[in-house]
Short mmCIF file of C-alpha atoms in Angstrom, two decimals:
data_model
loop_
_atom_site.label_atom_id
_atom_site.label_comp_id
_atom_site.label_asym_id
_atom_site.label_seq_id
_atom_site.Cartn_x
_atom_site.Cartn_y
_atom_site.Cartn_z
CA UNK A 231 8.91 102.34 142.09
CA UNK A 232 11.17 99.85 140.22
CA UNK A 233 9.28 97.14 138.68
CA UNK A 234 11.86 94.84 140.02
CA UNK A 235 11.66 91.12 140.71
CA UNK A 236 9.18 90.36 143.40
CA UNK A 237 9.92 88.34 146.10
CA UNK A 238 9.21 84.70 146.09
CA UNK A 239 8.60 85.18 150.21
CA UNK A 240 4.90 84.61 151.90
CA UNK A 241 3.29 87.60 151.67
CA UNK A 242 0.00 88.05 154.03
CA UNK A 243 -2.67 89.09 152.49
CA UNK A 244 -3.28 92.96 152.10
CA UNK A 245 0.79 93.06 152.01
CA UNK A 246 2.75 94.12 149.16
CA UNK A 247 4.20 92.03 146.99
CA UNK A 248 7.13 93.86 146.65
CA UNK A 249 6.56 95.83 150.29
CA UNK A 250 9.76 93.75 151.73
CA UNK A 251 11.96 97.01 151.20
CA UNK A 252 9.26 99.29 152.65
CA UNK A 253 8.01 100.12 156.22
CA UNK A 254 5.24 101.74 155.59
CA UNK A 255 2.53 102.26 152.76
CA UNK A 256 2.39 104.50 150.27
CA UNK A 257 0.55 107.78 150.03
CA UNK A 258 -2.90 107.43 149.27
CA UNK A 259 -2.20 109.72 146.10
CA UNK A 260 0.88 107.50 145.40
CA UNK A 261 -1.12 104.66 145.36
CA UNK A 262 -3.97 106.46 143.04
CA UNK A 263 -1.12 107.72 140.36
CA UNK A 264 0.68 104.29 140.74
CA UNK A 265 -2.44 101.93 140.08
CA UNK A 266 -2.47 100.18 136.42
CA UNK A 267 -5.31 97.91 137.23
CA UNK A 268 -8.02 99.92 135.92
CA UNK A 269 -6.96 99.85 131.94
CA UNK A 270 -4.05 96.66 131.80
CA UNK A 271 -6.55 94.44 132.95
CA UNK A 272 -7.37 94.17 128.82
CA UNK A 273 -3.95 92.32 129.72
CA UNK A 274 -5.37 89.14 131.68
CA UNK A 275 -5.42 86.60 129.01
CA UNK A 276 -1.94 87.40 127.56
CA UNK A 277 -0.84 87.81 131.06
CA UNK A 278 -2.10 84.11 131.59
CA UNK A 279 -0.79 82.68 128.39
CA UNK A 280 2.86 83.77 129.32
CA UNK A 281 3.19 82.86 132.84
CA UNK A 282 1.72 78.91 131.74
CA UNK A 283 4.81 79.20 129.20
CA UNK A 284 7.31 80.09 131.50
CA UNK A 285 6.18 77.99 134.11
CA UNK A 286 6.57 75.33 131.73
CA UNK A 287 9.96 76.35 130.53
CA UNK A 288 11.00 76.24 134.39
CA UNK A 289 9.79 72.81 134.97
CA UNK A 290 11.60 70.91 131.79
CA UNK A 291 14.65 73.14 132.90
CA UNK A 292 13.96 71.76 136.68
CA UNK A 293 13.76 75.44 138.19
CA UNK A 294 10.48 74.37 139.34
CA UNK A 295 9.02 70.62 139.98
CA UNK A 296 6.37 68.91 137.55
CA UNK A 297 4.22 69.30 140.72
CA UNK A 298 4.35 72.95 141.34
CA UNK A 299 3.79 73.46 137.71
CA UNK A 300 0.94 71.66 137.44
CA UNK A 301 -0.92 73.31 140.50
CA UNK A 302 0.15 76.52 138.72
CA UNK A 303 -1.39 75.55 135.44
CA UNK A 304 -4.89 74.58 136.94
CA UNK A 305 -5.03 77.58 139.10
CA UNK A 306 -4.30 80.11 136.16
CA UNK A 307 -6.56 77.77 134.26
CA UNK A 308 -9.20 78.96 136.60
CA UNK A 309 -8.23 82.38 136.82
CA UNK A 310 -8.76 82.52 132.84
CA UNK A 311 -12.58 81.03 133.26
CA UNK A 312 -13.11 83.67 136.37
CA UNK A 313 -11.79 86.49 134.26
CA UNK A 314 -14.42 85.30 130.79
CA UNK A 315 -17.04 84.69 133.25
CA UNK A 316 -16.63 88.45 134.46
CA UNK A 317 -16.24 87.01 138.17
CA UNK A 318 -12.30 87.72 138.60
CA UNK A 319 -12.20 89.99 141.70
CA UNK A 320 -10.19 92.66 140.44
CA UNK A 321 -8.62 95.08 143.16
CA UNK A 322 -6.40 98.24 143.58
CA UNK A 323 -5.06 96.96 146.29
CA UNK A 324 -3.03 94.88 143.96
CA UNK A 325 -2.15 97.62 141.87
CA UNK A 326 -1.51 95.85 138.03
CA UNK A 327 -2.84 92.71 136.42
CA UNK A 328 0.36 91.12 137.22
CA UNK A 329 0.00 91.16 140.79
CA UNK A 330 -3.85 90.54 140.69
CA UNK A 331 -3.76 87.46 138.99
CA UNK A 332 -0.78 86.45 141.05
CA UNK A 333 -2.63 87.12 144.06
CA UNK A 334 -5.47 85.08 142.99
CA UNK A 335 -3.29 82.44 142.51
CA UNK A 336 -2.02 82.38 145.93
CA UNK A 337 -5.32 82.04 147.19
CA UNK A 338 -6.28 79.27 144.68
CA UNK A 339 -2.91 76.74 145.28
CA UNK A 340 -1.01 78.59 147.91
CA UNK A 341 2.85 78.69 148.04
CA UNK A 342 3.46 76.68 144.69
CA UNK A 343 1.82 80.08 143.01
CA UNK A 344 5.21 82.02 144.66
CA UNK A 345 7.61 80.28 142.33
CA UNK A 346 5.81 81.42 139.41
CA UNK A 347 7.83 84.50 139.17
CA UNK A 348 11.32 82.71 139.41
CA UNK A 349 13.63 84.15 137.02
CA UNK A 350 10.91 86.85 135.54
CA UNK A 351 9.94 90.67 136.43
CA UNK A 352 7.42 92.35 135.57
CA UNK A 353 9.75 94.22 133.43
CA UNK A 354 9.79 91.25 130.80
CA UNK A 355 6.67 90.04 132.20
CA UNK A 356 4.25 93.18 131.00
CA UNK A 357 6.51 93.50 127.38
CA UNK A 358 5.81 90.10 126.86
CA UNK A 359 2.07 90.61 127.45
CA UNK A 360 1.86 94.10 125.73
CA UNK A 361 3.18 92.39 122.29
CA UNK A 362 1.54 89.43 122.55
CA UNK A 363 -1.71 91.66 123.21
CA UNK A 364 -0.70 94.35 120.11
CA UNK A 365 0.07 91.25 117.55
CA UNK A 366 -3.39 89.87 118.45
CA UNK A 367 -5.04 93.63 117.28
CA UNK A 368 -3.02 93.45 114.51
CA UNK A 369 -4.13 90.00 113.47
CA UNK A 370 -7.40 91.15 114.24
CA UNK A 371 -6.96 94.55 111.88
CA UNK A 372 -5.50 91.77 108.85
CA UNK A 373 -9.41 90.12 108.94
CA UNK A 374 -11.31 93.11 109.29
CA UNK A 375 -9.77 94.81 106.25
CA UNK A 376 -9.63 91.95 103.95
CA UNK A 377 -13.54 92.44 104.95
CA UNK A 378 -13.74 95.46 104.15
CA UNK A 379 -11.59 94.94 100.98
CA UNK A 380 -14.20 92.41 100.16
CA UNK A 381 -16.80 94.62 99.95
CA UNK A 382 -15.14 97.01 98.07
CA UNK A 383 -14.37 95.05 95.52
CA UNK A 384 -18.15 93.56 95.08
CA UNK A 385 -19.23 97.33 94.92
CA UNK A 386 -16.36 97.63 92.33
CA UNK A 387 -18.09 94.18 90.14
CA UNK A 388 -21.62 95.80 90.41
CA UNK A 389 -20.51 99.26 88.79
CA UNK A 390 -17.72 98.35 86.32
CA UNK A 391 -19.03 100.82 83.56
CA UNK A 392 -21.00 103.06 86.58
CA UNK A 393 -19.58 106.85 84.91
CA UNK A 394 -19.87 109.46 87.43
CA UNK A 395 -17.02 112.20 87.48
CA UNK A 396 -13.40 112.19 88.83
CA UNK A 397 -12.31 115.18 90.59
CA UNK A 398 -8.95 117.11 91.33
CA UNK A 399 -9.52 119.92 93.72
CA UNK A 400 -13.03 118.77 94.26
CA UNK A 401 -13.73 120.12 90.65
CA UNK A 402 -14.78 118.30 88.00
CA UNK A 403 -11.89 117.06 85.94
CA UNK A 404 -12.85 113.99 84.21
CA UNK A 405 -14.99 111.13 84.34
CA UNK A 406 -14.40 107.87 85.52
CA UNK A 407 -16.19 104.65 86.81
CA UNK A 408 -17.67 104.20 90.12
CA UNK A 409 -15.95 100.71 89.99
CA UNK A 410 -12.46 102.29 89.66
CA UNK A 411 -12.90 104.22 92.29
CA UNK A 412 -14.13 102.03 94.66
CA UNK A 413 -10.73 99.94 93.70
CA UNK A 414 -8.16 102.87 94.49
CA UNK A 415 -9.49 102.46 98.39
CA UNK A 416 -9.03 99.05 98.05
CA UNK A 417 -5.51 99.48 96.91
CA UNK A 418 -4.51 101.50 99.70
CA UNK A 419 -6.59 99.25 102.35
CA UNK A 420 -4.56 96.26 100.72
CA UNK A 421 -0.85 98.75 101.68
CA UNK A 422 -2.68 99.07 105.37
CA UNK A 423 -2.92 95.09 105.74
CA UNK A 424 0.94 95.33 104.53
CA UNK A 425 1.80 97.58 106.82
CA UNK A 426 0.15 95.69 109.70
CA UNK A 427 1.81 92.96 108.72
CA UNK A 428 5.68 93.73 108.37
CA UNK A 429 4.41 95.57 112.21
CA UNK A 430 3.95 92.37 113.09
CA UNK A 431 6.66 90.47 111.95
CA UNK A 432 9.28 93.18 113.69
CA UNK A 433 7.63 92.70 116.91
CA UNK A 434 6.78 88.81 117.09
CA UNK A 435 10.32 88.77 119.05
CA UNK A 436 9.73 87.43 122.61
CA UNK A 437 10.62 90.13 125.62
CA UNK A 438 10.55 87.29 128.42
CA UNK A 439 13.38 85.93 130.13
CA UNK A 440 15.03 89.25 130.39
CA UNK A 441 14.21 90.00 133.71
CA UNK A 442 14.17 93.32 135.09
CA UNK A 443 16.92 94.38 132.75
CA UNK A 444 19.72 92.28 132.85
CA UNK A 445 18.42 88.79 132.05
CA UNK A 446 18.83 85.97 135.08
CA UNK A 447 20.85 83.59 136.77
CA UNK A 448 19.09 80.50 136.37
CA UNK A 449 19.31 78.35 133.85
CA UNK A 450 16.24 79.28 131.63
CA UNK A 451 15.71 78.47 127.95
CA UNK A 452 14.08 81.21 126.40
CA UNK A 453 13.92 79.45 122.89
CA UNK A 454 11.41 77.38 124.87
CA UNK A 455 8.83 80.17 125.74
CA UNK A 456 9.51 82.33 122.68
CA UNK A 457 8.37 79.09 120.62
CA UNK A 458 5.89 78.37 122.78
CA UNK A 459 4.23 81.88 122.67
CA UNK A 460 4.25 82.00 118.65
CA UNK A 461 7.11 84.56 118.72
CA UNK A 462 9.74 83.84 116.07
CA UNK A 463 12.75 84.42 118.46
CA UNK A 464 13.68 85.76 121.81
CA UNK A 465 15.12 89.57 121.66
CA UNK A 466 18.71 89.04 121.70
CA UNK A 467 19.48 92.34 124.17
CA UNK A 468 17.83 92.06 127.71
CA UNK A 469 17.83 96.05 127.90
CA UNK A 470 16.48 96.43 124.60
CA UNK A 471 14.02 93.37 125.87
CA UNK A 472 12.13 95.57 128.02
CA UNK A 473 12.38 99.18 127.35
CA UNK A 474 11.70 98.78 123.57
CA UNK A 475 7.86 100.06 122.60
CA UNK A 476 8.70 100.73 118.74
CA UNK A 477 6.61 97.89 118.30
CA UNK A 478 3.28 99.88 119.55
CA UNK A 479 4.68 102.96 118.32
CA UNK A 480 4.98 101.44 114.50
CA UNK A 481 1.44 99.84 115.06
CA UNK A 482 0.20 103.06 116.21
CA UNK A 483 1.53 104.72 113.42
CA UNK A 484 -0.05 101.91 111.12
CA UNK A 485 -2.95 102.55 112.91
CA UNK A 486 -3.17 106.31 111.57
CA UNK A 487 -2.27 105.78 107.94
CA UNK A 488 -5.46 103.54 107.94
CA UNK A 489 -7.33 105.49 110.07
CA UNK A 490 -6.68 108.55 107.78
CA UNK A 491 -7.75 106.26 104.52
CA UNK A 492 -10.99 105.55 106.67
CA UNK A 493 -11.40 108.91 107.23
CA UNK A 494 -11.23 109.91 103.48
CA UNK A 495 -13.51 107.65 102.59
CA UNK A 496 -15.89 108.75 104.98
CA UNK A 497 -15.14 112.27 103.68
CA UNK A 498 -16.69 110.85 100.34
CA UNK A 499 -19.31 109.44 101.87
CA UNK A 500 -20.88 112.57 103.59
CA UNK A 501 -20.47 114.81 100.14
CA UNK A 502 -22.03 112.31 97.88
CA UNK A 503 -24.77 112.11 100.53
CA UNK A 504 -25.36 115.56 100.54
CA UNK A 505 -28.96 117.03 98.50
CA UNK A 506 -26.01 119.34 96.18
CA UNK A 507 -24.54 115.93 95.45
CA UNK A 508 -27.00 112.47 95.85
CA UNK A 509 -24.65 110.17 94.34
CA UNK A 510 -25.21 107.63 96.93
CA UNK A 511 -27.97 106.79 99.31
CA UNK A 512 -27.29 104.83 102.99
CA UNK A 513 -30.41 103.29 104.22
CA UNK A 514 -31.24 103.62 107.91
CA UNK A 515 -28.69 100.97 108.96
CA UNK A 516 -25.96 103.55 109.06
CA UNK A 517 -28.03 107.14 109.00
CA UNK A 518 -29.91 109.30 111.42
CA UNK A 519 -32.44 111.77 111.69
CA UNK A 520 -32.58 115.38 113.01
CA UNK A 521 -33.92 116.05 116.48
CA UNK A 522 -35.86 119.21 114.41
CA UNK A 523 -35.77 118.81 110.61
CA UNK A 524 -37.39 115.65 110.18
CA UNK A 525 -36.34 115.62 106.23
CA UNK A 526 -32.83 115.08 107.45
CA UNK A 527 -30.80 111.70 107.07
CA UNK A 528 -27.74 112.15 107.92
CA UNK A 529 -24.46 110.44 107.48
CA UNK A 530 -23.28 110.34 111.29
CA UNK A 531 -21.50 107.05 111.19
CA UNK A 532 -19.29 108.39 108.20
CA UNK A 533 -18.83 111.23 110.71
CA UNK A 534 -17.95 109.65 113.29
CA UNK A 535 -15.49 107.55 111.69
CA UNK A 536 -13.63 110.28 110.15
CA UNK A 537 -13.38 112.18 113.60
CA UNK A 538 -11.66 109.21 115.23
CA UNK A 539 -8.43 109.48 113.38
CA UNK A 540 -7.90 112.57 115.53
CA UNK A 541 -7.96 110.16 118.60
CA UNK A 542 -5.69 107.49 116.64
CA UNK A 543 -3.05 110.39 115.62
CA UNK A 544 -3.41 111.43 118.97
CA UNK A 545 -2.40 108.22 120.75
CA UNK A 546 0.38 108.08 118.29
CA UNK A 547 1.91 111.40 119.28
CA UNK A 548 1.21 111.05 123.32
CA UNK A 549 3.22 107.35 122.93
CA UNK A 550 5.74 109.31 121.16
CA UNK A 551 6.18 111.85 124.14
CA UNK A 552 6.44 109.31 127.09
CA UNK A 553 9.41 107.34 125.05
CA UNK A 554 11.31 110.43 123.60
CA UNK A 555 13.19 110.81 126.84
CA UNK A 556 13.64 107.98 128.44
CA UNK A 557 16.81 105.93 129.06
CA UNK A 558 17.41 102.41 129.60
CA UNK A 559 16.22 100.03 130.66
CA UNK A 560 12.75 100.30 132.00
CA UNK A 561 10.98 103.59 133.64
CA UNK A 562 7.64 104.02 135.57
CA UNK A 563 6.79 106.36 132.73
CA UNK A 564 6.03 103.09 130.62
CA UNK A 565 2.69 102.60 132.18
CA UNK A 566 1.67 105.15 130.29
CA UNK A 567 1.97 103.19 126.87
CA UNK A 568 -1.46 101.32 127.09
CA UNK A 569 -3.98 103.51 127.27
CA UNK A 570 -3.67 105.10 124.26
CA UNK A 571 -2.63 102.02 122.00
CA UNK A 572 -5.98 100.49 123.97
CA UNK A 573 -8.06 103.61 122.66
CA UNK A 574 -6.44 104.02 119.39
CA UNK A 575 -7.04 99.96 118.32
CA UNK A 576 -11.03 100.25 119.78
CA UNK A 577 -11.30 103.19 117.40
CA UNK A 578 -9.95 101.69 114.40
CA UNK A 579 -11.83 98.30 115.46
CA UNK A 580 -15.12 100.46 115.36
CA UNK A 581 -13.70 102.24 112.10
CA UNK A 582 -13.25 99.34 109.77
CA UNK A 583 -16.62 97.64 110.80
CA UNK A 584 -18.81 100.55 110.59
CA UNK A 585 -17.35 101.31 106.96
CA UNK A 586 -17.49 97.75 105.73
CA UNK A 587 -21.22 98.03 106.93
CA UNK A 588 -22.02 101.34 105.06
CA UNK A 589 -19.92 99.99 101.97
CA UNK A 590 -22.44 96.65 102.14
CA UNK A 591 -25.49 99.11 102.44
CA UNK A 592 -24.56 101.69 100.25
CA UNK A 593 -25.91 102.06 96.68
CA UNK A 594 -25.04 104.38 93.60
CA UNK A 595 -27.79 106.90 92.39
CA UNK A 596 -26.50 105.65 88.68
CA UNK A 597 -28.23 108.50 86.60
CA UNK A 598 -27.56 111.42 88.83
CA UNK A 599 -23.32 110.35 88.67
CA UNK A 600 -23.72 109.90 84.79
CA UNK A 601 -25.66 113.30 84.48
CA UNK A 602 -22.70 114.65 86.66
CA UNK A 603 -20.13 113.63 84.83
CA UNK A 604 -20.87 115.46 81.46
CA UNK A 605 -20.63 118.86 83.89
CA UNK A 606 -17.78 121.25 84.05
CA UNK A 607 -16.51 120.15 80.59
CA UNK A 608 -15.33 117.20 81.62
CA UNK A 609 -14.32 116.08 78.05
CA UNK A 610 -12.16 118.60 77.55
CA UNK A 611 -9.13 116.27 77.60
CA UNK A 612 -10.43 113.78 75.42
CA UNK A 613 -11.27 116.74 72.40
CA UNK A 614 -7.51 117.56 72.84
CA UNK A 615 -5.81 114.40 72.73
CA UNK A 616 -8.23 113.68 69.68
CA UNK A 617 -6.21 116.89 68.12
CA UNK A 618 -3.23 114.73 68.71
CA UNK A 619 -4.07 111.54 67.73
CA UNK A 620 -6.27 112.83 64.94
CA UNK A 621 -4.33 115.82 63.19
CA UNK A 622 -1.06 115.30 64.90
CA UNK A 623 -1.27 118.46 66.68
CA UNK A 624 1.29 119.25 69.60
CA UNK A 625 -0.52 118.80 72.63
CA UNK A 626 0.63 122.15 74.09
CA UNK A 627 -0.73 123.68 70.74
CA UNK A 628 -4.28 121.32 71.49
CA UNK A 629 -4.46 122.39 75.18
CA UNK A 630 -4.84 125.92 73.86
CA UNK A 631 -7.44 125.73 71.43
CA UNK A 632 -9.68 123.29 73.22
CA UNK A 633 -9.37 126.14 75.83
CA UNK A 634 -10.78 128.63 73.19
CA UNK A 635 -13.42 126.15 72.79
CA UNK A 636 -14.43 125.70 75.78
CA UNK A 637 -14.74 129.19 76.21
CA UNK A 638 -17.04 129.59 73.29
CA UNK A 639 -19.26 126.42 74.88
CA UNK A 640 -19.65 128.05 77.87
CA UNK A 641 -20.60 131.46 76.64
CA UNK A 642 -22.91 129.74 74.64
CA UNK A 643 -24.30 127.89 77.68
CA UNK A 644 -23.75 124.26 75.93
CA UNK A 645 -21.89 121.65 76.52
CA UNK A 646 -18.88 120.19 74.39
CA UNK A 647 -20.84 117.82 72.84
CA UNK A 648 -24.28 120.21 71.94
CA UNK A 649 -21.59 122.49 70.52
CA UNK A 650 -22.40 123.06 66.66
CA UNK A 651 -19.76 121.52 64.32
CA UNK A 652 -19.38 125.00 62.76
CA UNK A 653 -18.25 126.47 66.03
CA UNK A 654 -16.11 123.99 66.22
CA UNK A 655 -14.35 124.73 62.61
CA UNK A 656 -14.43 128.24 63.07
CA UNK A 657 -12.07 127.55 65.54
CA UNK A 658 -9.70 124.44 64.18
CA UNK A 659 -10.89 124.09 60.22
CA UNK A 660 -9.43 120.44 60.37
CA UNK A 661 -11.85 119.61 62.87
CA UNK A 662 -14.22 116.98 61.27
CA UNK A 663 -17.53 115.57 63.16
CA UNK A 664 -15.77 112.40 64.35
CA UNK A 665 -14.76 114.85 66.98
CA UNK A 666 -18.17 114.19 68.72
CA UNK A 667 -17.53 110.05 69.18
CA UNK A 668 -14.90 111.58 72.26
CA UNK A 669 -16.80 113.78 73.99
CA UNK A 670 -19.23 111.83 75.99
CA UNK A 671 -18.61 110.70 79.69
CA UNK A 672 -19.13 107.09 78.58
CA UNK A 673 -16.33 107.29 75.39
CA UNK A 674 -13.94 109.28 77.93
CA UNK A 675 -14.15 106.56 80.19
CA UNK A 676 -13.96 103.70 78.27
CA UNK A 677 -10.91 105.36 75.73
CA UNK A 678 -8.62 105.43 79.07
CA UNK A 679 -7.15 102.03 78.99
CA UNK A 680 -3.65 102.04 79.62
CA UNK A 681 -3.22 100.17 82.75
CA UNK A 682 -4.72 100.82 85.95
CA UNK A 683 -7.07 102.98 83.84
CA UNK A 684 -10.60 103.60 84.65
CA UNK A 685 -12.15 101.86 81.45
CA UNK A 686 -14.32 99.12 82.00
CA UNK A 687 -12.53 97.17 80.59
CA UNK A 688 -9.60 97.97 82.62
CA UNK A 689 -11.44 97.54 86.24
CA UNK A 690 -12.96 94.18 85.03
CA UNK A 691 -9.73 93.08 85.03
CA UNK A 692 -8.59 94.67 88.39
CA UNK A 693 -12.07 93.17 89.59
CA UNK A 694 -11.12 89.56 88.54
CA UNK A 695 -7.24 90.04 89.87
CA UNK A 696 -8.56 90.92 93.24
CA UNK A 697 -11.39 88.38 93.45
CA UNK A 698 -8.45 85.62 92.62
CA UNK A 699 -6.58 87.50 95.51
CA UNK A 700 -8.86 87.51 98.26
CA UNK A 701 -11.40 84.85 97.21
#
């Protein structure tokens, strides 16, 4: 079925709208596959929003009379308080939003509610909704991670000089501050509210007035209802008007980058919770117990959250498949472009509050991260570049004997800094005991300063560039 213009004739009730072609009714399973109304009725209020603007546009062009607009504006006026009231009698019979709220209307203000659809199809009609619906998520997603950016960065203020250890390979390589690292997922939160927002700007063009493919005969002005819908401009190709869905398919993808930042947080969240880790405790706000082991707290919505990106990647990939084939201009196959943008922006919805929660309610076990970070010979670094700031010793040349030295800790059973200075000069004669004001956590940390460094000194200043940012 070609969602065509329908026909501004009277239609009985229980007829359809477009039925004037057709003798007979569908198939019952025809009518089961071909029924939208179930999932696009998340459509209503854009749905409502676009037909007031073009029935606007059609009465200061004088395709439609003041009066006919009017009754069309208070009956989709009270379609909008049925539909937030939850009393909108939604029905298959009518098979999409479109044709249920025009339908309604009928019944509200009776043939005025027929010229609503002069010079639109549903072709234009549900691209105009579906963008208008997307940049509203994506609005929404702009809030929700300055939020959660927020609350980052106040973890970041509270733990400035916090030392626990940095990892590479999930080994201990060398220790930085619990501030800085709550700021790197607030950098790449900040590049997801970016990306949502150049999404945004490429779609905000305006679909209607296209028509079913080919734009229309009447005299319409489509700068009119692009303006009046917040768009920037109307798409300048009708084809392109209504067969384009890059604009989900970039939000989707949007959608995933973020989802997979959420998800490596979470990642964090559920080892440092762990009894082989305890760098962080969650109260009961956002843990849970075991059915069996009643010692157990565990991290489920940190779970949770980093399982959804599988249904966000997913969504991206199934959009993918129904456009790769397609040609122009508009294809039944389209109606399967909401349910998974629907799923994937409820999941990433749930995502970014339920980690802006545990990020609020979460609180670093100081001394256990501190004891941590002195593991693994995690100063190793710092005795080496102290060879080459100190005794001007190549660093390849430094890399190899702090190896040797490390060696000799560890078969000692000590750590780099309970190593005796004779060890130590047995090794490298030139070493003198200055060599010891390097190789704890705290000195490691606060020696790395060059910027975007995890000194304290550094993140204070990242801390006070980002409160100026998103105070």
């Amino acid at each position: 079925m070609d969602m065509d213009k329908l026909s501004n004739n009277k239609n009985n009730k229980g007829q359809k709208m477009w039925g004037g072609r057709f003798s007979a009714s569908p198939n019952e399973i025809m009518q089961e596959i071909n029924v939208s109304i179930d999932f696009d009725k998340r459509l209503a209020l854009q749905d409502i929003k676009g037909s007031m603007a073009h029935s606007s546009m059609l009465e200061v062009q004088g395709i439609i009379t003041k009066e006919d607009m009017l009754q069309i504006h208070q009956g989709l006026e009270k379609i909008k308080k049925e539909i937030l009231n939850l009393s909108f009698p939604f029905s298959h019979e009518f098979e999409d939003i479109h044709l249920n709220i025009e339908n309604r209307l009928k019944e509200l203000i009776g043939d005025a509610a027929g010229r609503l659809h002069t010079a639109r199809s549903r072709n234009d009609q549900v691209a105009t909704d579906f963008r208008l619906w997307v940049r509203d998520y994506l609005d929404n997603f702009e809030l929700q991670l300055t939020e959660l950016m927020k609350a980052l960065l106040q973890k970041a203020d509270e733990n400035t000089d916090t030392i626990m250890p940095g990892f590479t390979h999930l080994q201990s390589a060398q220790p930085v501050t619990f501030g800085h690292h709550m700021l790197a997922y607030l950098e790449m939160f900040n590049r997801d509210k970016s990306r949502f927002s150049d999404c945004r700007e490429r779609l905000n063009e305006c679909p209607l007035g296209a028509a079913a493919l080919a734009g229309t005969s009447f005299p319409i002005d489509r700068n009119f209802t692009s303006s009046t819908l917040g768009f920037s401009k109307p798409m300048a190709n009708s084809l392109d008007a209504v067969s384009a869905r890059d604009f989900a398919l970039e939000a989707l993808s949007a959608a995933n980058i973020c989802a997979t930042h959420l998800s490596r947080l979470s990642e964090e969240i559920v080892i440092w919770m762990s009894a082989q880790f305890q760098f962080i405790t969650l109260t009961d706000a956002f843990t849970t117990g075991s059915s069996i082991m009643p010692q157990k707290r565990n991290p489920d919505a940190a779970e949770l959250i980093r399982a959804k990106v599988g249904r966000i990647s997913g969504a991206l990939v199934s959009l993918t498949m129904v456009m790769k084939g397609l040609p122009l201009a508009y294809s039944k196959d389209m109606q399967e472009d909401k349910e998974p943008v629907f799923d994937a922006f409820d999941s990433l919805d749930l995502g970014l509050k339920a980690m802006t929660g545990m990020i609020n309610d979460m609180q670093p076990n100081k001394e256990i991260m501190k004891a941590a970070a002195g593991n693994a010979f995690s100063t190793a670094t710092d005795l080496a570049d102290w060879f080459v700031r100190k005794i001007n010793m190549p660093f390849r040349d430094a890399h190899h004997i702090t190896g040797k030295i490390v060696a000799l800790a560890e078969h000692k059973g000590v750590t780099l800094d309970e190593l005796p200075l004779e060890d130590y000069i047995k090794i490298e004669p030139k070493i003198t005991k200055e060599i010891y004001s390097v190789l704890s956590p705290e000195s490691s940390a606060k020696s790395r300063v060059s910027y975007g460094g995890t000194a304290p000194s550094e993140v204070k200043k990242q801390v006070k560039a980002w409160n100026n940012i998103l105070s």
